[in-house]
Amino acid sequence: MAKIIVQNTQITVLNFEKQDYISLTDMASAKEGDNRAADVIKNWIRNRYTIEFLGTWEVIHNSNFKVVEFDHFRKSAGLPSFVLSASEWIECTNAIGIIVRKGRYGGTYAHKDIAFEFGSAISVPFKLYLIEEFQRLKAEEQRQLGWSAKRELSKINYHIHTDAIKQNLIPPEVTPTQASVIYANEADVLNVAMFGMTAKQWREMNPTQKGNIRDYATINELICLSNMENLNAVFIEQSIAQRERLVKLNQIAIHQMSVLESRDNNDRKLLK
């Protein structure tokens, strides 16, 4: 569940069955207030054009949609006596494009395709701002997904790094406590080369932050860090002294970050 702000109104976005559903209740509240939100949705659903739109969407996306019941509503739409609620539409036609939730985040939600169409009932500017904010939300989610993937890759490569330390730097006679100091010391070789500080120094500078220095790295820093873990494992196996490895890794970090940031700048220019 996520929230977006559209023209000073908070709109809830719900993930349901791996699809994005947007709160029509929140959207309707932007037009008529909380007390009349349900009426706005009812008036919209009973419209003949809306029935056509909803039915066509269901035919395309829902193999269990009850077309006969849809035809009944379509023929009745537009009559003064015709009234239809979201719950009745769902129950009678087995629709999936609209869902009704109860509880803390209760209300009427619609698949993004339908919610964008409902936005026209609020106002054209509202609809356009809704689409823009929703796209911004999706872009941010993709960025976070990319970050998580790079973070996991960095963790996987760290096992290669620690294995090289175990095989080449930890004598058999040391205690587990002594071994942990060696592991931490080598981890800080990467931290200093990449971030310019040790894990302890970062914690002292950020006492209120949860996690560690790598949890706050950018995607480019994680890509570079992942590469450095592999390279440092090779350098360790080659018996290169720690001080020399630190210098090498720092030079590599500077070069790779320059390349990655230059690529990002070029990509942004192409998008303009």
PDB file of C-alpha atoms in Angstrom:
ATOM      1  CA  MET A   1       0.000   0.000   0.000  1.00  0.00           C
ATOM      2  CA  ALA A   2       1.238   3.453  -0.895  1.00  0.00           C
ATOM      3  CA  LYS A   3       0.042   7.047  -0.822  1.00  0.00           C
ATOM      4  CA  ILE A   4       0.260   9.748  -3.467  1.00  0.00           C
ATOM      5  CA  ILE A   5      -0.762  13.395  -3.215  1.00  0.00           C
ATOM      6  CA  VAL A   6      -2.938  14.772  -6.021  1.00  0.00           C
ATOM      7  CA  GLN A   7      -3.940  18.432  -5.782  1.00  0.00           C
ATOM      8  CA  ASN A   8      -3.553  18.401  -1.988  1.00  0.00           C
ATOM      9  CA  THR A   9      -5.575  15.184  -1.637  1.00  0.00           C
ATOM     10  CA  GLN A  10      -4.024  11.971  -0.319  1.00  0.00           C
ATOM     11  CA  ILE A  11      -4.868   9.024  -2.562  1.00  0.00           C
ATOM     12  CA  THR A  12      -4.303   5.412  -1.503  1.00  0.00           C
ATOM     13  CA  VAL A  13      -2.784   2.946  -3.973  1.00  0.00           C
ATOM     14  CA  LEU A  14      -3.372  -0.713  -3.117  1.00  0.00           C
ATOM     15  CA  ASN A  15      -1.628  -3.748  -4.567  1.00  0.00           C
ATOM     16  CA  PHE A  16      -4.187  -6.496  -5.139  1.00  0.00           C
ATOM     17  CA  GLU A  17      -3.522  -9.727  -7.047  1.00  0.00           C
ATOM     18  CA  LYS A  18      -0.259  -8.175  -8.292  1.00  0.00           C
ATOM     19  CA  GLN A  19      -2.149  -5.241  -9.816  1.00  0.00           C
ATOM     20  CA  ASP A  20      -2.391  -1.598  -8.763  1.00  0.00           C
ATOM     21  CA  TYR A  21      -5.771  -0.401  -7.518  1.00  0.00           C
ATOM     22  CA  ILE A  22      -6.429   3.266  -6.713  1.00  0.00           C
ATOM     23  CA  SER A  23      -8.956   4.454  -4.149  1.00  0.00           C
ATOM     24  CA  LEU A  24     -12.018   5.911  -5.854  1.00  0.00           C
ATOM     25  CA  THR A  25     -13.250   6.902  -2.393  1.00  0.00           C
ATOM     26  CA  ASP A  26     -10.224   9.141  -1.856  1.00  0.00           C
ATOM     27  CA  MET A  27     -10.621  10.574  -5.336  1.00  0.00           C
ATOM     28  CA  ALA A  28     -14.331  11.258  -4.849  1.00  0.00           C
ATOM     29  CA  SER A  29     -13.590  12.962  -1.524  1.00  0.00           C
ATOM     30  CA  ALA A  30     -11.459  15.460  -3.412  1.00  0.00           C
ATOM     31  CA  LYS A  31     -14.557  16.540  -5.350  1.00  0.00           C
ATOM     32  CA  GLU A  32     -17.410  16.452  -2.844  1.00  0.00           C
ATOM     33  CA  GLY A  33     -15.843  15.727   0.549  1.00  0.00           C
ATOM     34  CA  ASP A  34     -15.855  12.550   2.611  1.00  0.00           C
ATOM     35  CA  ASN A  35     -19.595  12.600   3.323  1.00  0.00           C
ATOM     36  CA  ARG A  36     -20.637  12.489  -0.335  1.00  0.00           C
ATOM     37  CA  ALA A  37     -17.837  10.335  -1.781  1.00  0.00           C
ATOM     38  CA  ALA A  38     -20.091   7.266  -2.025  1.00  0.00           C
ATOM     39  CA  ASP A  39     -22.727   9.257  -3.946  1.00  0.00           C
ATOM     40  CA  VAL A  40     -20.131  10.476  -6.446  1.00  0.00           C
ATOM     41  CA  ILE A  41     -19.076   6.884  -7.157  1.00  0.00           C
ATOM     42  CA  LYS A  42     -22.695   5.675  -7.455  1.00  0.00           C
ATOM     43  CA  ASN A  43     -23.612   8.450  -9.881  1.00  0.00           C
ATOM     44  CA  TRP A  44     -20.566   7.651 -11.977  1.00  0.00           C
ATOM     45  CA  ILE A  45     -21.222   3.905 -12.117  1.00  0.00           C
ATOM     46  CA  ARG A  46     -24.878   4.300 -13.167  1.00  0.00           C
ATOM     47  CA  ASN A  47     -23.855   6.328 -16.228  1.00  0.00           C
ATOM     48  CA  ARG A  48     -24.347   4.468 -19.548  1.00  0.00           C
ATOM     49  CA  TYR A  49     -20.847   5.342 -20.802  1.00  0.00           C
ATOM     50  CA  THR A  50     -19.317   4.112 -17.534  1.00  0.00           C
ATOM     51  CA  ILE A  51     -21.170   0.795 -17.772  1.00  0.00           C
ATOM     52  CA  GLU A  52     -19.869   0.357 -21.340  1.00  0.00           C
ATOM     53  CA  PHE A  53     -16.341   1.161 -20.228  1.00  0.00           C
ATOM     54  CA  LEU A  54     -16.390  -1.139 -17.193  1.00  0.00           C
ATOM     55  CA  GLY A  55     -17.945  -3.992 -19.146  1.00  0.00           C
ATOM     56  CA  THR A  56     -15.485  -3.721 -22.010  1.00  0.00           C
ATOM     57  CA  TRP A  57     -12.567  -3.668 -19.547  1.00  0.00           C
ATOM     58  CA  GLU A  58     -13.875  -6.820 -17.849  1.00  0.00           C
ATOM     59  CA  VAL A  59     -14.399  -8.644 -21.159  1.00  0.00           C
ATOM     60  CA  ILE A  60     -10.746  -7.952 -22.032  1.00  0.00           C
ATOM     61  CA  HIS A  61      -9.243  -8.804 -18.624  1.00  0.00           C
ATOM     62  CA  ASN A  62     -11.691 -11.136 -16.845  1.00  0.00           C
ATOM     63  CA  SER A  63     -12.503 -14.568 -18.276  1.00  0.00           C
ATOM     64  CA  ASN A  64     -15.097 -15.144 -15.518  1.00  0.00           C
ATOM     65  CA  PHE A  65     -17.009 -11.947 -16.229  1.00  0.00           C
ATOM     66  CA  LYS A  66     -20.789 -12.497 -16.495  1.00  0.00           C
ATOM     67  CA  VAL A  67     -21.637 -10.896 -19.829  1.00  0.00           C
ATOM     68  CA  VAL A  68     -25.396 -11.584 -19.594  1.00  0.00           C
ATOM     69  CA  GLU A  69     -25.694  -9.600 -16.373  1.00  0.00           C
ATOM     70  CA  PHE A  70     -23.547  -6.865 -17.924  1.00  0.00           C
ATOM     71  CA  ASP A  71     -26.003  -6.619 -20.846  1.00  0.00           C
ATOM     72  CA  HIS A  72     -28.854  -6.202 -18.381  1.00  0.00           C
ATOM     73  CA  PHE A  73     -27.138  -3.267 -16.704  1.00  0.00           C
ATOM     74  CA  ARG A  74     -26.196  -1.755 -20.050  1.00  0.00           C
ATOM     75  CA  LYS A  75     -29.838  -1.775 -21.212  1.00  0.00           C
ATOM     76  CA  SER A  76     -31.052  -0.274 -17.944  1.00  0.00           C
ATOM     77  CA  ALA A  77     -28.367   2.431 -17.729  1.00  0.00           C
ATOM     78  CA  GLY A  78     -29.710   5.906 -18.329  1.00  0.00           C
ATOM     79  CA  LEU A  79     -33.203   5.247 -17.019  1.00  0.00           C
ATOM     80  CA  PRO A  80     -34.267   7.587 -14.185  1.00  0.00           C
ATOM     81  CA  SER A  81     -34.943   4.608 -11.902  1.00  0.00           C
ATOM     82  CA  PHE A  82     -31.589   2.904 -12.563  1.00  0.00           C
ATOM     83  CA  VAL A  83     -29.321   2.777  -9.499  1.00  0.00           C
ATOM     84  CA  LEU A  84     -26.133   0.755  -9.186  1.00  0.00           C
ATOM     85  CA  SER A  85     -23.519   0.542  -6.450  1.00  0.00           C
ATOM     86  CA  ALA A  86     -19.971  -0.789  -6.756  1.00  0.00           C
ATOM     87  CA  SER A  87     -20.847  -3.776  -4.549  1.00  0.00           C
ATOM     88  CA  GLU A  88     -23.863  -4.677  -6.716  1.00  0.00           C
ATOM     89  CA  TRP A  89     -21.776  -4.422  -9.889  1.00  0.00           C
ATOM     90  CA  ILE A  90     -19.143  -6.751  -8.442  1.00  0.00           C
ATOM     91  CA  GLU A  91     -21.619  -9.273  -7.020  1.00  0.00           C
ATOM     92  CA  CYS A  92     -23.820  -9.498 -10.116  1.00  0.00           C
ATOM     93  CA  THR A  93     -21.133  -9.571 -12.814  1.00  0.00           C
ATOM     94  CA  ASN A  94     -18.196 -11.142 -10.975  1.00  0.00           C
ATOM     95  CA  ALA A  95     -16.174  -8.039 -11.891  1.00  0.00           C
ATOM     96  CA  ILE A  96     -12.533  -7.710 -10.829  1.00  0.00           C
ATOM     97  CA  GLY A  97     -11.796  -4.183 -12.024  1.00  0.00           C
ATOM     98  CA  ILE A  98     -13.425  -2.675  -8.940  1.00  0.00           C
ATOM     99  CA  ILE A  99     -13.065  -3.958  -5.379  1.00  0.00           C
ATOM    100  CA  VAL A 100     -14.660  -2.853  -2.107  1.00  0.00           C
ATOM    101  CA  ARG A 101     -12.663  -3.071   1.088  1.00  0.00           C
ATOM    102  CA  LYS A 102     -13.763  -2.708   4.719  1.00  0.00           C
ATOM    103  CA  GLY A 103     -11.719  -1.790   7.753  1.00  0.00           C
ATOM    104  CA  ARG A 104      -8.918   0.683   8.288  1.00  0.00           C
ATOM    105  CA  TYR A 105      -8.207   1.240   4.594  1.00  0.00           C
ATOM    106  CA  GLY A 106     -11.774   0.611   3.531  1.00  0.00           C
ATOM    107  CA  GLY A 107     -13.443   2.093   0.507  1.00  0.00           C
ATOM    108  CA  THR A 108     -13.943   1.481  -3.180  1.00  0.00           C
ATOM    109  CA  TYR A 109     -10.831   0.803  -5.242  1.00  0.00           C
ATOM    110  CA  ALA A 110     -10.447   0.427  -8.988  1.00  0.00           C
ATOM    111  CA  HIS A 111      -7.760  -0.916 -11.276  1.00  0.00           C
ATOM    112  CA  LYS A 112      -5.555   1.930 -12.428  1.00  0.00           C
ATOM    113  CA  ASP A 113      -7.089   1.863 -15.929  1.00  0.00           C
ATOM    114  CA  ILE A 114     -10.548   2.407 -14.455  1.00  0.00           C
ATOM    115  CA  ALA A 115      -9.353   4.861 -11.803  1.00  0.00           C
ATOM    116  CA  PHE A 116      -7.814   7.085 -14.483  1.00  0.00           C
ATOM    117  CA  GLU A 117     -11.162   7.055 -16.300  1.00  0.00           C
ATOM    118  CA  PHE A 118     -12.944   7.939 -13.045  1.00  0.00           C
ATOM    119  CA  GLY A 119     -10.531  10.857 -12.741  1.00  0.00           C
ATOM    120  CA  SER A 120     -12.396  12.525 -15.602  1.00  0.00           C
ATOM    121  CA  ALA A 121     -15.488  12.624 -13.365  1.00  0.00           C
ATOM    122  CA  ILE A 122     -13.487  14.657 -10.836  1.00  0.00           C
ATOM    123  CA  SER A 123     -11.858  17.034 -13.323  1.00  0.00           C
ATOM    124  CA  VAL A 124      -9.487  16.868 -16.280  1.00  0.00           C
ATOM    125  CA  PRO A 125      -6.616  18.541 -14.358  1.00  0.00           C
ATOM    126  CA  PHE A 126      -7.142  16.100 -11.461  1.00  0.00           C
ATOM    127  CA  LYS A 127      -6.959  13.150 -13.846  1.00  0.00           C
ATOM    128  CA  LEU A 128      -3.732  14.383 -15.430  1.00  0.00           C
ATOM    129  CA  TYR A 129      -2.099  15.068 -12.063  1.00  0.00           C
ATOM    130  CA  LEU A 130      -3.236  11.638 -10.862  1.00  0.00           C
ATOM    131  CA  ILE A 131      -1.553   9.932 -13.818  1.00  0.00           C
ATOM    132  CA  GLU A 132       1.617  11.968 -13.294  1.00  0.00           C
ATOM    133  CA  GLU A 133       1.833  11.164  -9.575  1.00  0.00           C
ATOM    134  CA  PHE A 134       1.076   7.485 -10.152  1.00  0.00           C
ATOM    135  CA  GLN A 135       3.853   7.272 -12.758  1.00  0.00           C
ATOM    136  CA  ARG A 136       6.222   8.971 -10.323  1.00  0.00           C
ATOM    137  CA  LEU A 137       5.305   6.374  -7.687  1.00  0.00           C
ATOM    138  CA  LYS A 138       5.994   3.503 -10.108  1.00  0.00           C
ATOM    139  CA  ALA A 139       9.345   5.004 -11.113  1.00  0.00           C
ATOM    140  CA  GLU A 140      10.347   5.266  -7.451  1.00  0.00           C
ATOM    141  CA  GLU A 141       9.289   1.659  -6.828  1.00  0.00           C
ATOM    142  CA  GLN A 142      11.423   0.513  -9.770  1.00  0.00           C
ATOM    143  CA  ARG A 143      14.365   2.490  -8.421  1.00  0.00           C
ATOM    144  CA  GLN A 144      13.948   0.834  -5.017  1.00  0.00           C
ATOM    145  CA  LEU A 145      13.642  -2.574  -6.679  1.00  0.00           C
ATOM    146  CA  GLY A 146      16.889  -1.950  -8.534  1.00  0.00           C
ATOM    147  CA  TRP A 147      18.568  -0.891  -5.296  1.00  0.00           C
ATOM    148  CA  SER A 148      17.393  -4.058  -3.514  1.00  0.00           C
ATOM    149  CA  ALA A 149      18.674  -6.260  -6.326  1.00  0.00           C
ATOM    150  CA  LYS A 150      22.087  -4.581  -6.248  1.00  0.00           C
ATOM    151  CA  ARG A 151      22.171  -4.864  -2.439  1.00  0.00           C
ATOM    152  CA  GLU A 152      21.494  -8.599  -2.641  1.00  0.00           C
ATOM    153  CA  LEU A 153      24.203  -8.998  -5.302  1.00  0.00           C
ATOM    154  CA  SER A 154      26.627  -7.183  -3.035  1.00  0.00           C
ATOM    155  CA  LYS A 155      25.736  -9.552  -0.177  1.00  0.00           C
ATOM    156  CA  ILE A 156      26.261 -12.613  -2.407  1.00  0.00           C
ATOM    157  CA  ASN A 157      29.640 -11.377  -3.610  1.00  0.00           C
ATOM    158  CA  TYR A 158      30.588 -10.669  -0.005  1.00  0.00           C
ATOM    159  CA  HIS A 159      30.597 -14.441   0.585  1.00  0.00           C
ATOM    160  CA  ILE A 160      33.292 -14.736  -2.095  1.00  0.00           C
ATOM    161  CA  HIS A 161      35.187 -12.015  -0.295  1.00  0.00           C
ATOM    162  CA  THR A 162      34.918 -13.620   3.152  1.00  0.00           C
ATOM    163  CA  ASP A 163      35.912 -17.024   1.769  1.00  0.00           C
ATOM    164  CA  ALA A 164      39.130 -15.509   0.363  1.00  0.00           C
ATOM    165  CA  ILE A 165      39.807 -13.987   3.793  1.00  0.00           C
ATOM    166  CA  LYS A 166      39.174 -17.334   5.513  1.00  0.00           C
ATOM    167  CA  GLN A 167      41.412 -19.265   3.148  1.00  0.00           C
ATOM    168  CA  ASN A 168      44.297 -16.796   3.032  1.00  0.00           C
ATOM    169  CA  LEU A 169      44.312 -14.434   6.020  1.00  0.00           C
ATOM    170  CA  ILE A 170      43.003 -16.343   9.054  1.00  0.00           C
ATOM    171  CA  PRO A 171      45.497 -18.733  10.663  1.00  0.00           C
ATOM    172  CA  PRO A 172      44.036 -22.014  11.995  1.00  0.00           C
ATOM    173  CA  GLU A 173      45.024 -21.217  15.577  1.00  0.00           C
ATOM    174  CA  VAL A 174      43.080 -17.959  16.001  1.00  0.00           C
ATOM    175  CA  THR A 175      39.937 -17.782  18.113  1.00  0.00           C
ATOM    176  CA  PRO A 176      36.516 -16.935  16.630  1.00  0.00           C
ATOM    177  CA  THR A 177      36.757 -13.496  18.248  1.00  0.00           C
ATOM    178  CA  GLN A 178      40.128 -12.853  16.652  1.00  0.00           C
ATOM    179  CA  ALA A 179      38.786 -14.071  13.302  1.00  0.00           C
ATOM    180  CA  SER A 180      35.834 -11.671  13.508  1.00  0.00           C
ATOM    181  CA  VAL A 181      38.269  -8.789  13.959  1.00  0.00           C
ATOM    182  CA  ILE A 182      40.085  -9.805  10.775  1.00  0.00           C
ATOM    183  CA  TYR A 183      36.802 -10.049   8.843  1.00  0.00           C
ATOM    184  CA  ALA A 184      35.709  -6.615  10.086  1.00  0.00           C
ATOM    185  CA  ASN A 185      39.107  -5.143   9.286  1.00  0.00           C
ATOM    186  CA  GLU A 186      38.930  -6.405   5.694  1.00  0.00           C
ATOM    187  CA  ALA A 187      35.336  -5.204   5.350  1.00  0.00           C
ATOM    188  CA  ASP A 188      36.575  -1.762   6.309  1.00  0.00           C
ATOM    189  CA  VAL A 189      39.178  -1.934   3.553  1.00  0.00           C
ATOM    190  CA  LEU A 190      36.251  -1.906   1.139  1.00  0.00           C
ATOM    191  CA  ASN A 191      34.367   0.721   3.148  1.00  0.00           C
ATOM    192  CA  VAL A 192      37.319   3.114   3.203  1.00  0.00           C
ATOM    193  CA  ALA A 193      38.076   2.539  -0.480  1.00  0.00           C
ATOM    194  CA  MET A 194      34.418   3.123  -1.447  1.00  0.00           C
ATOM    195  CA  PHE A 195      33.011   5.531   1.144  1.00  0.00           C
ATOM    196  CA  GLY A 196      36.136   7.072   2.656  1.00  0.00           C
ATOM    197  CA  MET A 197      35.348   5.872   6.185  1.00  0.00           C
ATOM    198  CA  THR A 198      35.093   2.758   8.342  1.00  0.00           C
ATOM    199  CA  ALA A 199      31.818   1.248   9.532  1.00  0.00           C
ATOM    200  CA  LYS A 200      32.522   2.540  13.056  1.00  0.00           C
ATOM    201  CA  GLN A 201      33.188   6.071  11.808  1.00  0.00           C
ATOM    202  CA  TRP A 202      29.893   6.039   9.891  1.00  0.00           C
ATOM    203  CA  ARG A 203      27.959   4.879  12.980  1.00  0.00           C
ATOM    204  CA  GLU A 204      29.529   7.644  15.060  1.00  0.00           C
ATOM    205  CA  MET A 205      28.516  10.205  12.427  1.00  0.00           C
ATOM    206  CA  ASN A 206      24.990   8.775  12.128  1.00  0.00           C
ATOM    207  CA  PRO A 207      23.958   7.643  15.631  1.00  0.00           C
ATOM    208  CA  THR A 208      20.205   7.741  14.894  1.00  0.00           C
ATOM    209  CA  GLN A 209      20.331   5.763  11.619  1.00  0.00           C
ATOM    210  CA  LYS A 210      19.407   2.088  11.549  1.00  0.00           C
ATOM    211  CA  GLY A 211      21.456  -0.469   9.614  1.00  0.00           C
ATOM    212  CA  ASN A 212      24.969   0.124   8.366  1.00  0.00           C
ATOM    213  CA  ILE A 213      26.834   2.258   5.876  1.00  0.00           C
ATOM    214  CA  ARG A 214      26.019  -0.044   2.949  1.00  0.00           C
ATOM    215  CA  ASP A 215      22.271   0.144   3.588  1.00  0.00           C
ATOM    216  CA  TYR A 216      22.448   3.826   2.590  1.00  0.00           C
ATOM    217  CA  ALA A 217      24.583   3.379  -0.516  1.00  0.00           C
ATOM    218  CA  THR A 218      23.350   4.457  -3.946  1.00  0.00           C
ATOM    219  CA  ILE A 219      22.766   1.952  -6.742  1.00  0.00           C
ATOM    220  CA  ASN A 220      26.021   3.004  -8.426  1.00  0.00           C
ATOM    221  CA  GLU A 221      27.931   2.613  -5.156  1.00  0.00           C
ATOM    222  CA  LEU A 222      26.494  -0.883  -4.712  1.00  0.00           C
ATOM    223  CA  ILE A 223      27.492  -1.852  -8.245  1.00  0.00           C
ATOM    224  CA  CYS A 224      31.007  -0.606  -7.610  1.00  0.00           C
ATOM    225  CA  LEU A 225      31.162  -2.249  -4.183  1.00  0.00           C
ATOM    226  CA  SER A 226      30.099  -5.587  -5.648  1.00  0.00           C
ATOM    227  CA  ASN A 227      32.915  -5.369  -8.209  1.00  0.00           C
ATOM    228  CA  MET A 228      35.415  -4.445  -5.500  1.00  0.00           C
ATOM    229  CA  GLU A 229      34.494  -7.442  -3.356  1.00  0.00           C
ATOM    230  CA  ASN A 230      35.415  -9.769  -6.207  1.00  0.00           C
ATOM    231  CA  LEU A 231      38.622  -7.876  -6.970  1.00  0.00           C
ATOM    232  CA  ASN A 232      39.722  -7.757  -3.341  1.00  0.00           C
ATOM    233  CA  ALA A 233      39.176 -11.519  -3.091  1.00  0.00           C
ATOM    234  CA  VAL A 234      41.547 -11.936  -6.067  1.00  0.00           C
ATOM    235  CA  PHE A 235      44.087  -9.505  -4.543  1.00  0.00           C
ATOM    236  CA  ILE A 236      44.013 -11.433  -1.258  1.00  0.00           C
ATOM    237  CA  GLU A 237      44.633 -14.716  -3.050  1.00  0.00           C
ATOM    238  CA  GLN A 238      47.557 -13.028  -4.818  1.00  0.00           C
ATOM    239  CA  SER A 239      49.028 -12.151  -1.382  1.00  0.00           C
ATOM    240  CA  ILE A 240      48.985  -8.409  -2.065  1.00  0.00           C
ATOM    241  CA  ALA A 241      49.488  -6.410   1.134  1.00  0.00           C
ATOM    242  CA  GLN A 242      46.428  -4.731   2.639  1.00  0.00           C
ATOM    243  CA  ARG A 243      47.766  -1.191   2.256  1.00  0.00           C
ATOM    244  CA  GLU A 244      48.495  -1.782  -1.445  1.00  0.00           C
ATOM    245  CA  ARG A 245      45.063  -3.353  -1.929  1.00  0.00           C
ATOM    246  CA  LEU A 246      43.414  -0.335  -0.336  1.00  0.00           C
ATOM    247  CA  VAL A 247      45.153   2.031  -2.745  1.00  0.00           C
ATOM    248  CA  LYS A 248      44.249  -0.141  -5.743  1.00  0.00           C
ATOM    249  CA  LEU A 249      40.615  -0.489  -4.679  1.00  0.00           C
ATOM    250  CA  ASN A 250      40.251   3.231  -4.052  1.00  0.00           C
ATOM    251  CA  GLN A 251      41.578   4.006  -7.535  1.00  0.00           C
ATOM    252  CA  ILE A 252      39.179   1.459  -9.015  1.00  0.00           C
ATOM    253  CA  ALA A 253      36.258   2.931  -7.033  1.00  0.00           C
ATOM    254  CA  ILE A 254      37.000   6.458  -8.267  1.00  0.00           C
ATOM    255  CA  HIS A 255      37.251   5.294 -11.873  1.00  0.00           C
ATOM    256  CA  GLN A 256      34.132   3.092 -11.818  1.00  0.00           C
ATOM    257  CA  MET A 257      31.997   5.722 -10.071  1.00  0.00           C
ATOM    258  CA  SER A 258      33.089   8.267 -12.677  1.00  0.00           C
ATOM    259  CA  VAL A 259      32.049   5.918 -15.485  1.00  0.00           C
ATOM    260  CA  LEU A 260      28.692   5.064 -13.871  1.00  0.00           C
ATOM    261  CA  GLU A 261      27.786   8.667 -13.091  1.00  0.00           C
ATOM    262  CA  SER A 262      28.789   9.757 -16.587  1.00  0.00           C
ATOM    263  CA  ARG A 263      26.468   7.083 -17.991  1.00  0.00           C
ATOM    264  CA  ASP A 264      23.610   8.303 -15.810  1.00  0.00           C
ATOM    265  CA  ASN A 265      24.142  11.895 -16.951  1.00  0.00           C
ATOM    266  CA  ASN A 266      24.087  10.812 -20.598  1.00  0.00           C
ATOM    267  CA  ASP A 267      20.891   8.806 -20.035  1.00  0.00           C
ATOM    268  CA  ARG A 268      19.194  11.826 -18.457  1.00  0.00           C
ATOM    269  CA  LYS A 269      20.215  14.012 -21.420  1.00  0.00           C
ATOM    270  CA  LEU A 270      18.722  11.492 -23.852  1.00  0.00           C
ATOM    271  CA  LEU A 271      15.426  11.543 -21.971  1.00  0.00           C
ATOM    272  CA  LYS A 272      15.099  15.321 -22.289  1.00  0.00           C
TER     273      LYS A 272
END
